[in-house]
Each structure stands twice: as structure tokens, then as C-alpha cells.
Short mmCIF file of C-alpha atoms in Angstrom, two decimals:
data_model
loop_
_atom_site.label_atom_id
_atom_site.label_comp_id
_atom_site.label_asym_id
_atom_site.label_seq_id
_atom_site.Cartn_x
_atom_site.Cartn_y
_atom_site.Cartn_z
CA MET A 1 3.16 -42.01 45.37
CA SER A 2 -0.35 -40.64 43.79
CA GLU A 3 -1.76 -41.15 40.96
CA PRO A 4 -3.04 -38.56 38.27
CA PRO A 5 -5.74 -37.36 38.65
CA PRO A 6 -8.17 -38.45 36.11
CA PRO A 7 -8.99 -37.13 32.72
CA HIS A 8 -12.41 -34.80 32.73
CA ASP A 9 -14.54 -34.01 29.63
CA PRO A 10 -13.93 -30.67 28.60
CA VAL A 11 -15.86 -27.73 29.42
CA PRO A 12 -17.63 -26.29 26.82
CA GLY A 13 -14.88 -23.81 25.08
CA GLU A 14 -12.18 -25.70 26.91
CA GLN A 15 -9.07 -27.50 24.52
CA PRO A 16 -8.66 -30.79 25.47
CA ASP A 17 -4.71 -31.02 26.18
CA ASP A 18 -3.32 -32.99 23.55
CA GLN A 19 -4.55 -30.05 20.92
CA PRO A 20 -3.72 -26.71 20.56
CA SER A 21 -5.46 -23.53 21.24
CA ARG A 22 -4.71 -21.26 18.52
CA PRO A 23 -3.16 -22.11 14.73
CA PRO A 24 -0.10 -23.96 14.53
CA ALA A 25 2.91 -22.17 14.43
CA GLY A 26 4.54 -20.67 11.03
CA PRO A 27 7.50 -21.73 9.28
CA PRO A 28 10.94 -20.86 11.09
CA VAL A 29 11.57 -17.61 10.41
CA ALA A 30 15.31 -16.48 9.54
CA GLY A 31 15.10 -13.14 12.09
CA PRO A 32 14.37 -9.81 11.34
CA ALA A 33 15.20 -8.02 8.83
CA SER A 34 17.78 -5.71 8.50
CA LEU A 35 17.35 -1.66 8.52
CA GLY A 36 19.48 -2.08 5.45
CA ARG A 37 16.86 -4.11 3.95
CA ARG A 38 13.60 -2.44 4.82
CA LEU A 39 15.35 0.50 3.78
CA GLY A 40 16.24 -0.52 0.41
CA ALA A 41 12.48 -2.55 -0.17
CA GLY A 42 11.07 0.76 0.95
CA LEU A 43 12.81 2.66 -1.52
CA ILE A 44 12.56 0.34 -4.08
CA ASP A 45 8.48 0.70 -3.51
CA VAL A 46 8.33 4.47 -3.54
CA LEU A 47 10.02 4.60 -6.52
CA LEU A 48 7.63 2.55 -8.35
CA LEU A 49 4.65 4.09 -6.59
CA SER A 50 5.79 7.38 -7.59
CA VAL A 51 6.06 6.34 -11.19
CA VAL A 52 2.70 4.54 -10.92
CA THR A 53 0.61 7.28 -9.57
CA SER A 54 2.72 10.32 -11.05
CA VAL A 55 1.49 8.39 -14.51
CA VAL A 56 -1.89 8.52 -13.54
CA SER A 57 -2.03 11.78 -11.88
CA LEU A 58 -0.46 13.71 -13.98
CA PRO A 59 -3.07 14.72 -16.30
CA LEU A 60 -5.37 15.37 -13.71
CA VAL A 61 -3.02 18.74 -13.09
CA ASP A 62 -4.20 22.13 -13.82
CA TRP A 63 -0.95 22.86 -15.94
CA ASP A 64 -1.70 26.06 -16.72
CA ARG A 65 -1.75 27.83 -13.43
CA VAL A 66 0.78 25.65 -11.88
CA LEU A 67 2.82 27.03 -14.77
CA ASP A 68 1.83 30.53 -15.15
CA PRO A 69 4.64 33.23 -13.64
CA ASP A 70 1.89 35.80 -13.07
CA SER A 71 -0.38 33.80 -10.66
CA GLU A 72 -0.87 34.90 -7.23
CA GLU A 73 -2.92 32.42 -5.90
CA THR A 74 -0.86 30.46 -2.94
CA VAL A 75 -0.79 26.74 -3.43
CA THR A 76 -4.38 25.17 -3.46
CA TYR A 77 -5.96 22.05 -5.53
CA SER A 78 -8.13 22.31 -8.45
CA ALA A 79 -10.43 19.36 -8.28
CA GLY A 80 -8.33 17.27 -10.82
CA GLU A 81 -5.87 17.92 -8.68
CA GLY A 82 -7.39 16.66 -5.15
CA ILE A 83 -8.53 13.75 -7.09
CA ALA A 84 -5.35 13.01 -8.26
CA ASN A 85 -3.85 13.03 -4.36
CA LEU A 86 -7.39 11.31 -3.73
CA ILE A 87 -5.97 8.11 -6.19
CA ALA A 88 -2.82 8.25 -5.25
CA VAL A 89 -3.72 7.44 -2.44
CA ALA A 90 -5.43 4.56 -2.47
CA LEU A 91 -3.02 3.54 -5.01
CA VAL A 92 -0.32 2.94 -2.63
CA PHE A 93 -3.34 1.59 0.23
CA LEU A 94 -3.57 -1.43 -2.31
CA TYR A 95 -0.27 -1.95 -3.20
CA PHE A 96 0.81 -2.34 -0.11
CA TRP A 97 -2.15 -4.06 1.28
CA PHE A 98 -3.01 -6.74 -2.10
CA MET A 99 0.51 -7.34 -1.96
CA THR A 100 1.42 -7.74 1.42
CA TRP A 101 -1.78 -9.93 2.40
CA LYS A 102 -1.15 -12.09 -0.76
CA TYR A 103 2.41 -12.77 -0.59
CA GLY A 104 3.82 -11.13 2.03
CA GLN A 105 6.56 -9.38 0.32
CA THR A 106 5.47 -6.41 -1.74
CA LEU A 107 8.16 -5.70 -4.58
CA GLY A 108 10.60 -3.76 -2.70
CA LYS A 109 10.84 -6.58 -0.43
CA LYS A 110 11.17 -9.54 -2.68
CA ALA A 111 14.00 -7.72 -4.18
CA LEU A 112 16.12 -7.49 -1.09
CA GLY A 113 14.44 -10.85 0.11
CA ILE A 114 12.56 -9.54 3.06
CA ARG A 115 9.22 -10.53 4.52
CA VAL A 116 5.76 -9.72 6.25
CA VAL A 117 4.93 -12.13 8.49
CA ARG A 118 2.76 -12.43 12.08
CA GLU A 119 4.60 -11.45 14.85
CA GLU A 120 3.19 -14.29 17.51
CA ASP A 121 4.11 -17.28 15.06
CA GLY A 122 6.37 -16.46 11.41
CA GLY A 123 3.13 -17.86 9.78
CA THR A 124 0.79 -15.97 6.98
CA VAL A 125 -0.64 -12.18 7.81
CA ASP A 126 -3.97 -12.58 7.33
CA ASN A 127 -6.34 -10.05 5.83
CA SER A 128 -6.87 -7.74 9.01
CA GLN A 129 -3.52 -7.25 9.55
CA ALA A 130 -2.77 -6.44 5.85
CA LEU A 131 -5.89 -4.28 5.85
CA SER A 132 -3.83 -2.72 9.30
CA ARG A 133 -0.59 -2.36 8.48
CA ALA A 134 -1.36 -0.63 5.00
CA GLY A 135 -4.17 1.64 6.05
CA LEU A 136 -1.45 3.26 9.30
CA TYR A 137 1.21 3.25 6.32
CA ALA A 138 -0.41 5.30 3.98
CA VAL A 139 -2.20 7.84 6.61
CA LEU A 140 1.73 8.39 8.20
CA VAL A 141 3.20 8.54 4.76
CA VAL A 142 0.57 9.95 2.43
CA ILE A 143 -1.20 12.19 4.00
CA CYS A 144 0.69 13.19 7.28
CA CYS A 145 3.01 14.74 4.71
CA CYS A 146 5.56 12.39 5.33
CA VAL A 147 6.55 13.30 8.77
CA GLY A 148 4.40 10.71 9.94
CA GLY A 149 6.49 8.49 7.12
CA ILE A 150 10.01 9.28 8.57
CA VAL A 151 8.59 9.05 12.40
CA ASP A 152 7.56 5.53 11.78
CA VAL A 153 10.99 4.49 9.57
CA ALA A 154 12.64 5.42 12.57
CA TRP A 155 11.19 3.51 15.36
CA ILE A 156 12.88 0.81 13.57
CA LEU A 157 16.32 2.25 14.88
CA TRP A 158 14.91 1.80 18.88
CA ASP A 159 13.03 -1.08 18.65
CA PRO A 160 14.57 -4.36 19.95
CA ARG A 161 12.39 -6.44 17.17
CA ARG A 162 13.59 -3.64 14.44
CA GLN A 163 9.17 -2.55 14.04
CA ALA A 164 8.21 0.35 12.61
CA MET A 165 4.84 1.51 13.89
CA HIS A 166 2.70 0.05 11.22
CA ASP A 167 4.34 -3.10 12.00
CA LYS A 168 3.05 -2.97 15.91
CA VAL A 169 -0.14 -2.05 14.82
CA ALA A 170 -0.47 -5.30 12.85
CA ARG A 171 1.01 -7.20 15.09
CA THR A 172 3.70 -8.08 12.11
CA VAL A 173 6.92 -8.71 11.63
CA VAL A 174 9.74 -8.49 8.97
CA VAL A 175 11.93 -10.77 8.52
CA ARG A 176 14.65 -12.23 6.56
CA ALA A 177 12.99 -14.96 3.69
CA ARG A 178 16.36 -16.85 3.17
CA PRO A 179 16.36 -19.45 0.56
CA GLY A 180 15.40 -22.88 2.01
CA THR A 181 12.99 -20.90 4.78
CA PRO A 182 10.03 -22.50 3.43
CA ASP A 183 7.65 -19.96 2.41
CA PRO A 184 4.34 -19.69 4.21
CA TYR A 185 2.18 -17.57 1.52
CA VAL A 186 3.55 -19.77 -1.16
CA SER A 187 -0.44 -21.69 -1.05
CA ARG A 188 -2.42 -18.48 -1.87
#
């Protein structure tokens, strides 16, 4: 029988065998969230954001022009309406970014018991993941006139991990947040 080789000093940049090379794994996850829960959470968020963006945007609309039955204008935006649209996009982006980064849940996800975690280990989503997830979602849903949002949500139907495109880009998954499963975001 031969003896194992003697230990060697680590090469710069190499991790010793007894130390992990990446952050420790997050808490155990309860499995992917169902399509119904994800759609329900999305509906709650859309309704909430519709109310908020309407309250902010509607005062900027040129109602005389919009409601004029004699107007022969095609659909064009006034400066106020353009600003209203930019505000709406910014609010959608900020809502999804902040809530995902800080809590791992939007209000809709919290209501339906699901949360966003890192794909690799179930830990908390970092800021860059939350930014890329919210950014792609805002582009697909708001800027692409909802068609992108439909494709994004439909992706969940055939993806084995029930990931939408914005999950794939950000390397996140949406999981059940069952009672008794530790919340990785509690320390934020």
C-alpha cells in the first residue's frame, strides 16, 4: 500500500482543500414555484403598479387632445405623455429591482408565498442579479408593448426549472417560500 502524497502549500489563487471556493450554499429550497403562483403574483404586481403609475402619469396627459372627437391626429405623444411613460418604466424597474434585491419577493410574490433565489445555491440574489432581472423584465414587458412579456412568461411553460427569460439572464429561480424554510433575506 502506498501512502497519500504529502500536502503542498497552495499555489497563489488556489483554495486549500478544506475551504470552499465559493460562498456557502443558501438555505434548503422548497422547489420551483408553480406556474399558477407565479402568474398570480405577477397579476397582483401588475395591478399594484397600474394604480401607482396611473396616479403619477394621468395628470401629465393632454386630456383635451385625447378626448377631442374632431381630432384627426394619429396616436402621438405630447411631452407630458412621454415623460409619463418614462416615469412608468422607471417605477416598474425600481419596484422589481429593489423588492427582489432587498426581500427576494415583490408584494405579489410575498402574498402567494414564493421568492427569488440564486440558481446556483438558493442564496440571496445580489444587486447585479436583481438589476439584470428587473432591467430585462422592464424592457420585455413595458418597452416591448407586452409582447415580450408574454414570451417571457410563456418560457416558464417549457422550462424544466420554470425559469422565465429574465430568470435565465440573472441566474435566478423562483421557489416556494414555505413556512419553516429559512428566509435567506432576513439579515438584509
